PDB file of C-alpha atoms and ligand atoms in Angstrom:
ATOM      1  CA  UNK S 371      15.784  -4.414  12.287  1.00  0.00           C
ATOM      2  CA  UNK S 372      12.914  -4.354   9.927  1.00  0.00           C
ATOM      3  CA  UNK S 373      10.750  -1.379   9.648  1.00  0.00           C
ATOM      4  CA  UNK S 374       7.615  -3.615   9.454  1.00  0.00           C
ATOM      5  CA  UNK S 375       7.428  -7.052  10.638  1.00  0.00           C
ATOM      6  CA  UNK S 376       4.430  -9.205  10.233  1.00  0.00           C
ATOM      7  CA  UNK S 377       4.512 -12.732  11.936  1.00  0.00           C
ATOM      8  CA  UNK S 378       1.817 -15.401  12.009  1.00  0.00           C
ATOM      9  CA  UNK S 379      -0.910 -12.919  11.234  1.00  0.00           C
ATOM     10  CA  UNK S 380      -4.446 -14.189  11.259  1.00  0.00           C
ATOM     11  CA  UNK S 381      -7.434 -11.940  10.684  1.00  0.00           C
ATOM     12  CA  UNK S 382     -11.135 -12.234  11.268  1.00  0.00           C
ATOM     13  CA  UNK S 383     -14.255 -10.719   9.854  1.00  0.00           C
ATOM     14  CA  UNK S 384     -16.779 -11.571  12.553  1.00  0.00           C
ATOM     15  CA  UNK S 385     -16.790 -15.289  12.739  1.00  0.00           C
ATOM     16  CA  UNK S 386     -15.088 -15.788   9.569  1.00  0.00           C
ATOM     17  CA  UNK S 387     -11.264 -16.176   9.309  1.00  0.00           C
ATOM     18  CA  UNK S 388      -9.735 -14.386   6.445  1.00  0.00           C
ATOM     19  CA  UNK S 389      -6.033 -14.618   7.109  1.00  0.00           C
ATOM     20  CA  UNK S 390      -4.393 -17.901   8.318  1.00  0.00           C
ATOM     21  CA  UNK S 391      -0.749 -16.965   8.797  1.00  0.00           C
ATOM     22  CA  UNK S 392       0.852 -14.138   6.866  1.00  0.00           C
ATOM     23  CA  UNK S 393       4.552 -13.641   7.414  1.00  0.00           C
ATOM     24  CA  UNK S 394       6.744 -11.001   5.828  1.00  0.00           C
ATOM     25  CA  UNK S 395       8.969  -7.954   6.593  1.00  0.00           C
ATOM     26  CA  UNK S 396       9.869  -4.731   5.043  1.00  0.00           C
ATOM     27  CA  UNK S 397      13.253  -3.177   5.599  1.00  0.00           C
ATOM     28  CA  UNK S 398      13.973   0.581   5.692  1.00  0.00           C
ATOM     29  CA  UNK S 399      13.985   1.775   2.108  1.00  0.00           C
ATOM     30  CA  UNK S 400      12.569  -1.408   0.574  1.00  0.00           C
ATOM     31  CA  UNK S 401       9.829  -1.711  -1.900  1.00  0.00           C
ATOM     32  CA  UNK S 402       7.834  -4.872  -1.216  1.00  0.00           C
ATOM     33  CA  UNK S 403       4.973  -6.175  -3.578  1.00  0.00           C
ATOM     34  CA  UNK S 404       2.222  -7.978  -2.083  1.00  0.00           C
ATOM     35  CA  UNK S 405       0.882 -10.317  -4.698  1.00  0.00           C
ATOM     36  CA  UNK S 406      -1.891 -12.804  -5.068  1.00  0.00           C
ATOM     37  CA  UNK S 407      -4.999 -13.562  -6.922  1.00  0.00           C
ATOM     38  CA  UNK S 408      -8.389 -11.873  -6.090  1.00  0.00           C
ATOM     39  CA  UNK S 409      -9.659 -12.664  -2.573  1.00  0.00           C
ATOM     40  CA  UNK S 410      -6.381 -14.155  -1.352  1.00  0.00           C
ATOM     41  CA  UNK S 411      -6.135 -11.585   1.621  1.00  0.00           C
ATOM     42  CA  UNK S 412      -4.029  -8.639   0.176  1.00  0.00           C
ATOM     43  CA  UNK S 413      -6.417  -6.028   1.415  1.00  0.00           C
ATOM     44  CA  UNK S 414      -7.224  -7.683   4.641  1.00  0.00           C
ATOM     45  CA  UNK S 415      -3.336  -7.840   5.437  1.00  0.00           C
ATOM     46  CA  UNK S 416      -3.264  -4.032   4.755  1.00  0.00           C
ATOM     47  CA  UNK S 417      -6.408  -3.412   6.922  1.00  0.00           C
ATOM     48  CA  UNK S 418      -4.747  -5.428   9.603  1.00  0.00           C
ATOM     49  CA  UNK S 419      -1.446  -3.450   9.496  1.00  0.00           C
ATOM     50  CA  UNK S 420      -3.181  -0.034   9.611  1.00  0.00           C
ATOM     51  CA  UNK S 421      -5.453  -1.416  12.380  1.00  0.00           C
ATOM     52  CA  UNK S 422      -8.657  -0.594  10.484  1.00  0.00           C
ATOM     53  CA  UNK S 423      -9.340  -4.313  11.158  1.00  0.00           C
ATOM     54  CA  UNK S 424      -8.463  -5.102  14.811  1.00  0.00           C
ATOM     55  CA  UNK S 425      -9.754  -8.570  15.058  1.00  0.00           C
ATOM     56  CA  UNK S 426      -6.294 -10.188  14.464  1.00  0.00           C
ATOM     57  CA  UNK S 427      -3.941 -12.615  16.055  1.00  0.00           C
ATOM     58  CA  UNK S 428      -0.157 -12.769  15.461  1.00  0.00           C
ATOM     59  CA  UNK S 429       2.493 -10.044  15.575  1.00  0.00           C
ATOM     60  CA  UNK S 430       2.723  -6.694  13.730  1.00  0.00           C
ATOM     61  CA  UNK S 431       5.853  -4.857  14.611  1.00  0.00           C
ATOM     62  CA  UNK S 432       6.402  -1.393  13.342  1.00  0.00           C
ATOM     63  CA  UNK S 433       9.740   0.096  14.126  1.00  0.00           C
ATOM     64  CA  UNK S 434       9.795  -2.469  16.970  1.00  0.00           C
ATOM     65  CA  UNK S 435       6.396  -1.419  18.499  1.00  0.00           C
ATOM     66  CA  UNK S 436       3.671  -3.990  18.777  1.00  0.00           C
ATOM     67  CA  UNK S 437       0.752  -2.216  16.840  1.00  0.00           C
ATOM     68  CA  UNK S 438      -1.717  -4.895  17.948  1.00  0.00           C
ATOM     69  CA  UNK S 439      -1.822  -3.436  21.437  1.00  0.00           C
ATOM     70  CA  UNK S 440      -2.150   0.149  20.371  1.00  0.00           C
ATOM     71  CA  UNK S 441      -5.461   1.988  19.812  1.00  0.00           C
ATOM     72  CA  UNK S 442      -5.821   2.605  16.073  1.00  0.00           C
ATOM     73  CA  UNK S 443      -5.305   6.335  16.266  1.00  0.00           C
ATOM     74  CA  UNK S 444      -1.799   5.790  17.818  1.00  0.00           C
ATOM     75  CA  UNK S 445      -0.965   3.213  15.143  1.00  0.00           C
ATOM     76  CA  UNK S 446      -1.672   5.644  12.489  1.00  0.00           C
ATOM     77  CA  UNK S 447       0.433   8.199  14.030  1.00  0.00           C
ATOM     78  CA  UNK S 448       3.382   5.991  14.171  1.00  0.00           C
ATOM     79  CA  UNK S 449       3.836   6.685  10.384  1.00  0.00           C
ATOM     80  CA  UNK S 450       2.015   4.327   8.135  1.00  0.00           C
ATOM     81  CA  UNK S 451       0.475   6.264   5.191  1.00  0.00           C
ATOM     82  CA  UNK S 452      -2.161   4.508   3.208  1.00  0.00           C
ATOM     83  CA  UNK S 453      -3.571   5.230  -0.305  1.00  0.00           C
ATOM     84  CA  UNK S 454      -6.485   2.721   0.066  1.00  0.00           C
ATOM     85  CA  UNK S 455      -8.243   0.681  -2.593  1.00  0.00           C
ATOM     86  CA  UNK S 456     -10.825   2.806  -4.276  1.00  0.00           C
ATOM     87  CA  UNK S 457      -8.906   6.061  -3.339  1.00  0.00           C
ATOM     88  CA  UNK S 458     -11.333   7.459  -0.986  1.00  0.00           C
ATOM     89  CA  UNK S 459     -10.497  11.071  -1.368  1.00  0.00           C
ATOM     90  CA  UNK S 460     -12.978  13.661   0.141  1.00  0.00           C
ATOM     91  CA  UNK S 461     -15.112  14.197  -2.858  1.00  0.00           C
ATOM     92  CA  UNK S 462     -16.445  17.614  -1.832  1.00  0.00           C
ATOM     93  CA  UNK S 463     -13.172  19.079  -0.890  1.00  0.00           C
ATOM     94  CA  UNK S 464     -10.679  20.721  -3.223  1.00  0.00           C
ATOM     95  CA  UNK S 465      -7.310  19.104  -4.129  1.00  0.00           C
ATOM     96  CA  UNK S 466      -5.674  21.635  -1.782  1.00  0.00           C
ATOM     97  CA  UNK S 467      -8.005  20.913   1.034  1.00  0.00           C
ATOM     98  CA  UNK S 468      -7.690  17.171   0.684  1.00  0.00           C
ATOM     99  CA  UNK S 469      -3.862  17.615   0.839  1.00  0.00           C
ATOM    100  CA  UNK S 470      -3.982  19.884   3.891  1.00  0.00           C
ATOM    101  CA  UNK S 471      -6.384  17.630   5.775  1.00  0.00           C
ATOM    102  CA  UNK S 472      -3.647  15.031   6.038  1.00  0.00           C
ATOM    103  CA  UNK S 473      -0.601  17.217   6.508  1.00  0.00           C
ATOM    104  CA  UNK S 474       1.919  16.491   9.154  1.00  0.00           C
ATOM    105  CA  UNK S 475       5.312  17.957   9.589  1.00  0.00           C
ATOM    106  CA  UNK S 476       8.226  16.654   7.322  1.00  0.00           C
ATOM    107  CA  UNK S 477       9.616  16.933   3.860  1.00  0.00           C
ATOM    108  CA  UNK S 478       6.318  16.159   2.163  1.00  0.00           C
ATOM    109  CA  UNK S 479       4.427  19.433   1.720  1.00  0.00           C
ATOM    110  CA  UNK S 480       1.839  20.675  -0.814  1.00  0.00           C
ATOM    111  CA  UNK S 481       4.968  21.941  -2.886  1.00  0.00           C
ATOM    112  CA  UNK S 482       6.825  18.648  -2.849  1.00  0.00           C
ATOM    113  CA  UNK S 483       3.689  16.489  -3.409  1.00  0.00           C
ATOM    114  CA  UNK S 484       2.688  18.653  -6.395  1.00  0.00           C
ATOM    115  CA  UNK S 485       6.198  18.569  -7.744  1.00  0.00           C
ATOM    116  CA  UNK S 486       5.813  14.789  -7.908  1.00  0.00           C
ATOM    117  CA  UNK S 487       2.438  14.973  -9.447  1.00  0.00           C
ATOM    118  CA  UNK S 488       2.348  18.417 -11.433  1.00  0.00           C
ATOM    119  CA  UNK S 489      -1.234  17.573 -12.554  1.00  0.00           C
ATOM    120  CA  UNK S 490      -2.411  18.066  -9.067  1.00  0.00           C
ATOM    121  CA  UNK S 491      -0.792  21.396  -8.837  1.00  0.00           C
ATOM    122  CA  UNK S 492      -2.688  22.563 -11.700  1.00  0.00           C
ATOM    123  CA  UNK S 493      -6.005  21.542 -10.073  1.00  0.00           C
ATOM    124  CA  UNK S 494      -5.620  22.804  -6.587  1.00  0.00           C
ATOM    125  CA  UNK S 495      -8.996  24.552  -6.469  1.00  0.00           C
ATOM    126  CA  UNK S 496     -10.909  21.790  -8.187  1.00  0.00           C
ATOM    127  CA  UNK S 497     -12.992  19.453  -5.920  1.00  0.00           C
ATOM    128  CA  UNK S 498     -11.699  15.778  -5.810  1.00  0.00           C
ATOM    129  CA  UNK S 499     -15.161  14.693  -7.394  1.00  0.00           C
ATOM    130  CA  UNK S 500     -14.378  16.489 -10.628  1.00  0.00           C
ATOM    131  CA  UNK S 501     -10.897  14.839 -11.020  1.00  0.00           C
ATOM    132  CA  UNK S 502     -10.299  12.037 -13.444  1.00  0.00           C
ATOM    133  CA  UNK S 503      -9.545   8.449 -11.963  1.00  0.00           C
ATOM    134  CA  UNK S 504      -5.795   8.949 -12.487  1.00  0.00           C
ATOM    135  CA  UNK S 505      -5.887  12.375 -10.834  1.00  0.00           C
ATOM    136  CA  UNK S 506      -7.851  10.879  -7.923  1.00  0.00           C
ATOM    137  CA  UNK S 507      -5.124   8.135  -7.612  1.00  0.00           C
ATOM    138  CA  UNK S 508      -2.465  10.769  -7.558  1.00  0.00           C
ATOM    139  CA  UNK S 509      -4.360  12.710  -4.911  1.00  0.00           C
ATOM    140  CA  UNK S 510      -4.742   9.573  -2.782  1.00  0.00           C
ATOM    141  CA  UNK S 511      -1.048   8.926  -3.018  1.00  0.00           C
ATOM    142  CA  UNK S 512      -0.125  12.598  -2.356  1.00  0.00           C
ATOM    143  CA  UNK S 513      -2.431  12.632   0.644  1.00  0.00           C
ATOM    144  CA  UNK S 514      -0.708   9.612   2.055  1.00  0.00           C
ATOM    145  CA  UNK S 515       2.592  11.296   1.569  1.00  0.00           C
ATOM    146  CA  UNK S 516       1.418  14.463   3.294  1.00  0.00           C
ATOM    147  CA  UNK S 517       1.328  12.488   6.492  1.00  0.00           C
ATOM    148  CA  UNK S 518       5.138  12.077   5.944  1.00  0.00           C
ATOM    149  CA  UNK S 519       4.972   8.345   6.501  1.00  0.00           C
ATOM    150  CA  UNK S 520       7.776   6.064   7.310  1.00  0.00           C
ATOM    151  CA  UNK S 521       5.884   3.392   5.508  1.00  0.00           C
ATOM    152  CA  UNK S 522       3.662   4.140   2.340  1.00  0.00           C
ATOM    153  CA  UNK S 523       1.078   1.476   1.563  1.00  0.00           C
ATOM    154  CA  UNK S 524      -0.546   1.646  -1.924  1.00  0.00           C
ATOM    155  CA  UNK S 525      -3.532  -0.746  -2.256  1.00  0.00           C
ATOM    156  CA  UNK S 526      -4.372  -1.301  -5.915  1.00  0.00           C
ATOM    157  CA  UNK S 527      -2.066   1.508  -7.106  1.00  0.00           C
ATOM    158  CA  UNK S 528      -3.184   1.658 -10.709  1.00  0.00           C
ATOM    159  CA  UNK S 529      -6.368  -0.248 -10.845  1.00  0.00           C
ATOM    160  CA  UNK S 530      -8.922   0.883 -13.453  1.00  0.00           C
ATOM    161  CA  UNK S 531      -6.599   3.469 -14.956  1.00  0.00           C
ATOM    162  CA  UNK S 532      -5.715   4.255 -18.498  1.00  0.00           C
ATOM    163  CA  UNK S 533      -2.284   2.907 -19.673  1.00  0.00           C
ATOM    164  CA  UNK S 534      -0.726   6.213 -19.904  1.00  0.00           C
ATOM    165  CA  UNK S 535      -1.793   7.351 -16.439  1.00  0.00           C
ATOM    166  CA  UNK S 536      -0.665   3.947 -14.942  1.00  0.00           C
ATOM    167  CA  UNK S 537       2.880   4.729 -16.345  1.00  0.00           C
ATOM    168  CA  UNK S 538       2.871   8.006 -14.616  1.00  0.00           C
ATOM    169  CA  UNK S 539       2.045   6.328 -11.373  1.00  0.00           C
ATOM    170  CA  UNK S 540       4.725   3.649 -11.843  1.00  0.00           C
ATOM    171  CA  UNK S 541       7.212   6.445 -12.600  1.00  0.00           C
ATOM    172  CA  UNK S 542       6.308   8.292  -9.367  1.00  0.00           C
ATOM    173  CA  UNK S 543       6.596   5.077  -7.420  1.00  0.00           C
ATOM    174  CA  UNK S 544       9.985   4.532  -8.785  1.00  0.00           C
ATOM    175  CA  UNK S 545      11.011   8.068  -7.967  1.00  0.00           C
ATOM    176  CA  UNK S 546       9.626   7.595  -4.312  1.00  0.00           C
ATOM    177  CA  UNK S 547      11.726   4.410  -4.035  1.00  0.00           C
ATOM    178  CA  UNK S 548      14.818   6.209  -5.226  1.00  0.00           C
ATOM    179  CA  UNK S 549      14.350   8.767  -2.619  1.00  0.00           C
ATOM    180  CA  UNK S 550      14.414   6.073  -0.029  1.00  0.00           C
ATOM    181  CA  UNK S 551      10.742   5.806   0.895  1.00  0.00           C
ATOM    182  CA  UNK S 552       9.793   2.401   2.342  1.00  0.00           C
ATOM    183  CA  UNK S 553       6.866   1.148   0.275  1.00  0.00           C
ATOM    184  CA  UNK S 554       4.288  -1.817   0.366  1.00  0.00           C
ATOM    185  CA  UNK S 555       2.436  -1.879  -3.069  1.00  0.00           C
ATOM    186  CA  UNK S 556      -0.451  -4.066  -4.162  1.00  0.00           C
ATOM    187  CA  UNK S 557      -1.318  -4.269  -7.856  1.00  0.00           C
ATOM    188  CA  UNK S 558      -2.767  -6.508 -10.495  1.00  0.00           C
ATOM    189  CA  UNK S 559      -0.130  -5.406 -13.061  1.00  0.00           C
ATOM    190  CA  UNK S 560       2.489  -8.106 -12.015  1.00  0.00           C
ATOM    191  CA  UNK S 561       5.157  -7.096 -14.678  1.00  0.00           C
ATOM    192  CA  UNK S 562       5.068  -3.510 -13.569  1.00  0.00           C
ATOM    193  CA  UNK S 563       5.187  -4.656  -9.924  1.00  0.00           C
ATOM    194  CA  UNK S 564       8.139  -6.977 -10.599  1.00  0.00           C
ATOM    195  CA  UNK S 565      10.029  -4.271 -12.373  1.00  0.00           C
ATOM    196  CA  UNK S 566       9.848  -1.815  -9.401  1.00  0.00           C
ATOM    197  CA  UNK S 567      10.006  -4.190  -6.415  1.00  0.00           C
ATOM    198  CA  UNK S 568      12.805  -5.205  -4.264  1.00  0.00           C
ATOM    199  CA  UNK S 569      11.045  -8.214  -3.018  1.00  0.00           C
ATOM    200  CA  UNK S 570       7.583  -9.961  -3.737  1.00  0.00           C
ATOM    201  CA  UNK S 571       5.404 -11.758  -1.336  1.00  0.00           C
ATOM    202  CA  UNK S 572       2.606 -13.929  -2.488  1.00  0.00           C
ATOM    203  CA  UNK S 573      -0.556 -14.681  -0.640  1.00  0.00           C
ATOM    204  CA  UNK S 574      -2.833 -17.495  -1.383  1.00  0.00           C
ATOM    205  CA  UNK S 575      -5.930 -18.402   0.629  1.00  0.00           C
ATOM    206  CA  UNK S 576      -4.871 -16.006   3.477  1.00  0.00           C
ATOM    207  CA  UNK S 577      -1.373 -17.300   3.854  1.00  0.00           C
ATOM    208  CA  UNK S 578       1.950 -16.167   2.588  1.00  0.00           C
ATOM    209  CA  UNK S 579       3.106 -18.968   0.261  1.00  0.00           C
ATOM    210  CA  UNK S 580       6.251 -17.546  -1.407  1.00  0.00           C
ATOM    211  CA  UNK S 581       8.692 -14.641  -1.030  1.00  0.00           C
ATOM    212  CA  UNK S 582      11.668 -13.816  -3.158  1.00  0.00           C
ATOM    213  CA  UNK S 583      13.352 -11.313  -5.345  1.00  0.00           C
ATOM    214  CA  UNK S 584      11.409 -10.486  -8.483  1.00  0.00           C
ATOM    215  CA  UNK S 585      13.990 -12.490 -10.764  1.00  0.00           C
ATOM    216  CA  UNK S 586      13.292 -15.608  -8.720  1.00  0.00           C
ATOM    217  CA  UNK S 587       9.652 -15.439  -9.621  1.00  0.00           C
ATOM    218  CA  UNK S 588       9.501 -18.078 -12.369  1.00  0.00           C
ATOM    219  CA  UNK S 589       6.838 -18.579 -14.955  1.00  0.00           C
ATOM    220  CA  UNK S 590       5.941 -21.820 -13.052  1.00  0.00           C
ATOM    221  CA  UNK S 591       5.480 -19.923  -9.831  1.00  0.00           C
ATOM    222  CA  UNK S 592       3.348 -17.228 -11.589  1.00  0.00           C
ATOM    223  CA  UNK S 593       1.192 -19.837 -13.105  1.00  0.00           C
ATOM    224  CA  UNK S 594       0.717 -21.987 -10.003  1.00  0.00           C
ATOM    225  CA  UNK S 595       0.242 -19.067  -7.449  1.00  0.00           C
ATOM    226  CA  UNK S 596      -0.957 -16.004  -9.425  1.00  0.00           C
ATOM    227  CA  UNK S 597      -2.713 -17.721 -12.160  1.00  0.00           C
ATOM    228  CA  UNK S 598      -0.925 -15.698 -14.853  1.00  0.00           C
TER     229      UNK S 598
HETATM  230  P1  LIG K1015      -8.825  -8.304  -4.173  1.00  0.00           P
HETATM  231  O1  LIG K1015      -7.647  -8.284  -5.114  1.00  0.00           O
HETATM  232  O2  LIG K1015     -10.018  -9.003  -4.865  1.00  0.00           O
HETATM  233  O3  LIG K1015      -9.135  -7.194  -3.503  1.00  0.00           O
HETATM  234  P2  LIG K1015      -7.563  -9.404  -1.689  1.00  0.00           P
HETATM  235  O4  LIG K1015      -6.476 -10.257  -2.013  1.00  0.00           O
HETATM  236  O5  LIG K1015      -7.301  -7.947  -1.489  1.00  0.00           O
HETATM  237  O6  LIG K1015      -8.532  -9.408  -3.083  1.00  0.00           O
HETATM  238  P3  LIG K1015      -9.297  -9.426   0.539  1.00  0.00           P
HETATM  239  O7  LIG K1015     -10.103  -8.432   0.119  1.00  0.00           O
HETATM  240  O8  LIG K1015      -8.346  -9.158   1.571  1.00  0.00           O
HETATM  241  O9  LIG K1015      -8.510 -10.081  -0.691  1.00  0.00           O
HETATM  242  O10 LIG K1015     -10.227 -10.750   0.902  1.00  0.00           O
HETATM  243  C1  LIG K1015      -9.629 -11.896   1.618  1.00  0.00           C
HETATM  244  C2  LIG K1015     -10.945 -12.696   2.113  1.00  0.00           C
HETATM  245  O11 LIG K1015     -11.658 -11.976   3.120  1.00  0.00           O
HETATM  246  C3  LIG K1015     -11.956 -13.036   1.000  1.00  0.00           C
HETATM  247  O12 LIG K1015     -12.455 -14.412   1.258  1.00  0.00           O
HETATM  248  C4  LIG K1015     -13.073 -11.967   1.250  1.00  0.00           C
HETATM  249  O13 LIG K1015     -14.338 -12.549   0.865  1.00  0.00           O
HETATM  250  C5  LIG K1015     -13.026 -11.831   2.671  1.00  0.00           C
HETATM  251  N1  LIG K1015     -13.449 -10.437   3.084  1.00  0.00           N
HETATM  252  C6  LIG K1015     -12.875  -9.309   2.648  1.00  0.00           C
HETATM  253  N2  LIG K1015     -13.473  -8.308   3.295  1.00  0.00           N
HETATM  254  C7  LIG K1015     -14.509  -8.804   4.037  1.00  0.00           C
HETATM  255  C8  LIG K1015     -15.510  -8.227   4.861  1.00  0.00           C
HETATM  256  N3  LIG K1015     -15.544  -6.865   4.908  1.00  0.00           N
HETATM  257  N4  LIG K1015     -16.316  -9.075   5.569  1.00  0.00           N
HETATM  258  C9  LIG K1015     -16.240 -10.389   5.421  1.00  0.00           C
HETATM  259  N5  LIG K1015     -15.197 -10.963   4.654  1.00  0.00           N
HETATM  260  C10 LIG K1015     -14.466 -10.330   3.861  1.00  0.00           C
END
């Protein structure tokens, strides 16, 4: 059984439809890359899965449970941890407070999270507002891990970061994957995504239009569907 299964997902912002049929699944321990050009529906798919956006049709099953019928707080507690686009750390809270605010029992603790991102460990007393963009992204990922999620979702994992920091984030993602963490990741750095992904799913105009292993992603598909 898949950990996450999305079938025929449609989503609406008021009267305007943003998703028109998204299908994909994530197996336990798998890293799936959700790809597509700007505005194709990646973030809307994430909002639908996390139930921040509840005006959806179709199926979203997590560990067999139908998320669409659960209140959003219950859906969150089932074990989906999100590092959202734009990071959204608590700016006025310290690194330590940000981490503690999302802590739930499990192997991810302040110690293990700061072992993954040693830079955070050096800045525990600093407020999130004073961190660099890369450090804020590390904090956003660490916060999501502190919920001890069964599925980790990273929306725009490295957007706007310096190349050297991006590499640190990709290295951390690779380590998480090696540790067996199930991950859904969105990023515009397609070559790095391909290098780390088990499977890629491409969205175009609110629909999933291609899915396959990274090596099956040909230059023709990239040009046609990703505009690379
Ligand atoms: P990007 O890479 O630019 O973040 P995306 O693939 O994540 O793009 P979405 O943000 O999911 O795409 O947008 C999908 C569609 O939904 C777009 O047409 C967008 O304009 C629309 N949309 C997104 N957020 C809202 C909103 N809050 N209200 C109305 N429409 C929205």
